[in-house]
Coordinates of C-alpha atoms in Angstrom, one line a residue:
M1 CA -40.3 34.2 23.6
N2 CA -40.7 37.0 26.0
S3 CA -43.8 37.5 28.3
F4 CA -46.0 38.7 25.4
D5 CA -48.5 36.5 23.7
A6 CA -48.8 36.7 20.0
V7 CA -51.8 36.4 17.6
L8 CA -51.9 36.2 13.8
L9 CA -55.3 37.5 12.6
S10 CA -56.2 36.0 9.2
Y11 CA -59.2 35.9 7.0
D12 CA -58.5 34.7 3.4
E13 CA -54.8 35.7 2.9
P14 CA -53.2 33.0 0.7
M15 CA -49.9 33.2 2.5
A16 CA -51.2 33.3 6.1
T17 CA -50.1 29.8 7.0
A18 CA -46.5 30.3 5.9
L19 CA -46.4 33.8 7.5
H20 CA -47.8 32.3 10.7
S21 CA -44.9 29.8 10.8
R22 CA -42.4 32.6 10.0
L23 CA -43.8 34.7 12.9
Q24 CA -43.4 31.8 15.3
R25 CA -39.8 31.2 14.3
T26 CA -38.9 34.9 14.7
L27 CA -40.8 35.4 18.0
G28 CA -39.5 32.1 19.3
G29 CA -42.7 30.6 20.6
T30 CA -46.3 29.8 20.0
V31 CA -48.3 32.3 18.0
K32 CA -52.0 31.8 18.3
R33 CA -54.0 32.2 15.1
L34 CA -57.5 33.6 14.8
H35 CA -58.9 32.8 11.4
G36 CA -62.0 33.5 9.4
V37 CA -63.8 35.9 11.7
H38 CA -66.2 38.2 9.9
G39 CA -65.8 41.9 10.7
M40 CA -62.6 43.6 11.8
R41 CA -64.0 45.0 15.1
R42 CA -65.3 41.6 16.1
A43 CA -62.0 39.9 15.1
Y44 CA -59.9 42.4 17.2
R45 CA -62.2 41.9 20.2
L46 CA -61.9 38.1 19.9
C47 CA -58.1 38.5 19.8
A48 CA -58.4 40.0 23.3
E49 CA -60.2 36.8 24.4
V50 CA -57.6 34.2 23.2
V51 CA -54.6 35.7 24.8
D52 CA -53.4 35.1 28.4
H53 CA -51.6 38.4 29.0
E54 CA -52.6 42.0 29.0
Q55 CA -50.1 43.0 26.3
F56 CA -49.6 41.0 23.2
F57 CA -48.3 41.1 19.7
L58 CA -50.9 41.3 16.9
A59 CA -50.1 40.6 13.3
D60 CA -52.3 40.7 10.2
G61 CA -52.6 37.6 8.0
D62 CA -50.5 39.1 5.2
F63 CA -47.7 40.4 7.5
A64 CA -44.2 39.0 7.0
I65 CA -41.9 39.8 9.9
D66 CA -38.2 40.5 9.2
A67 CA -36.3 37.5 10.6
S68 CA -33.9 40.0 12.3
F69 CA -36.7 41.4 14.6
D70 CA -35.7 40.7 18.2
P71 CA -38.7 40.4 20.5
A72 CA -36.5 40.3 23.6
T73 CA -35.7 44.0 23.1
V74 CA -39.4 45.1 23.1
E75 CA -40.4 47.1 26.2
P76 CA -43.9 46.9 27.6
L77 CA -46.3 49.7 26.8
D78 CA -46.2 52.7 29.1
E79 CA -49.3 53.6 31.1
G80 CA -51.9 55.4 28.9
V81 CA -50.6 53.8 25.7
S82 CA -53.0 51.4 24.1
M83 CA -50.9 50.2 21.2
R84 CA -47.4 50.4 19.6
V85 CA -47.0 49.9 15.9
W86 CA -43.9 49.0 14.0
R87 CA -43.6 50.4 10.4
A88 CA -44.0 48.2 7.4
V89 CA -43.4 48.4 3.7
N90 CA -46.5 48.5 1.5
P91 CA -45.6 46.0 -1.3
V92 CA -47.9 47.8 -3.8
N93 CA -46.5 51.3 -3.6
G94 CA -43.2 50.8 -1.6
L95 CA -44.2 53.4 1.1
T96 CA -43.3 52.8 4.7
Y97 CA -45.8 53.5 7.5
G98 CA -47.7 51.8 10.3
Y99 CA -50.6 50.4 8.4
G100 CA -50.1 46.6 8.3
G101 CA -47.2 46.6 10.7
L102 CA -46.7 44.5 13.8
K103 CA -48.6 45.8 16.8
L104 CA -48.1 45.5 20.6
V105 CA -51.6 46.1 22.0
R106 CA -53.4 46.0 25.3
R107 CA -56.1 43.4 25.7
S108 CA -58.1 45.9 27.8
A109 CA -58.0 48.5 25.0
L110 CA -59.5 46.0 22.5
R111 CA -62.2 45.2 25.0
E112 CA -63.0 48.9 25.5
M113 CA -62.8 49.8 21.8
G114 CA -65.2 52.6 20.7
E115 CA -67.2 52.7 17.5
A116 CA -65.1 54.9 15.2
V117 CA -65.0 54.0 11.5
D118 CA -61.3 53.0 11.7
V119 CA -61.3 50.1 14.2
L120 CA -57.8 50.8 15.7
A121 CA -58.5 54.6 15.9
A122 CA -61.3 53.6 18.2
L123 CA -58.9 52.4 20.9
P124 CA -58.8 54.3 24.1
G125 CA -55.5 56.0 25.1
R126 CA -52.5 56.8 22.9
I127 CA -51.0 55.0 19.9
E128 CA -47.3 55.2 19.5
F129 CA -44.9 54.2 16.7
A130 CA -41.9 52.1 17.5
P131 CA -38.5 53.4 16.6
P132 CA -36.7 51.3 13.9
S133 CA -35.3 48.2 15.4
R134 CA -31.7 46.8 15.0
P135 CA -31.2 43.3 13.6
R136 CA -29.9 40.8 16.1
G137 CA -26.2 41.0 16.6
S138 CA -25.7 44.2 14.6
R139 CA -24.1 47.5 15.6
G140 CA -25.3 50.8 14.1
S141 CA -27.9 49.3 11.8
T142 CA -31.2 51.1 11.5
R143 CA -33.1 48.5 9.7
A144 CA -36.6 47.8 10.9
H145 CA -38.6 44.7 10.3
S146 CA -41.1 44.9 7.4
T147 CA -43.8 43.1 5.6
R148 CA -43.2 40.9 2.6
G149 CA -39.6 40.3 4.0
R150 CA -38.2 43.6 2.7
P151 CA -36.0 45.6 5.0
V152 CA -37.0 49.1 5.9
S153 CA -34.5 51.9 6.3
A154 CA -35.0 54.2 9.3
S155 CA -34.7 57.1 7.0
A156 CA -37.6 56.0 4.9

């Protein structure tokens, strides 16, 4: 695993344990799990306290990472960027967007989170979306990792 910690944040998602194992296999190291915390704002702030590094991967308890995602290709966040989000497929409507996707987030941003209704919109600094990633060992592919194990086309 690269220098980023990783946390799976779960509450009552029935597949969280299996998805936690999948995330560990794909990222290639230990993924911490924060489970059962009441309130999203409180849960995100607690994530900042369980990690050892300033920047870390954060995944929701119902997030299934594409096994081709390569964490070694992930660059640290630029100055002024609080969070990077990878797109995910919503399994209910098939739409592709950032909601529910893997995040690379700054611990300090979670600690300084404001009080906006949308918890992650309350982060200081900019939010950016990651470009689609290429599967390990491929050339020219534009598949990005997704939730529920479904590949996402970059043109989606």
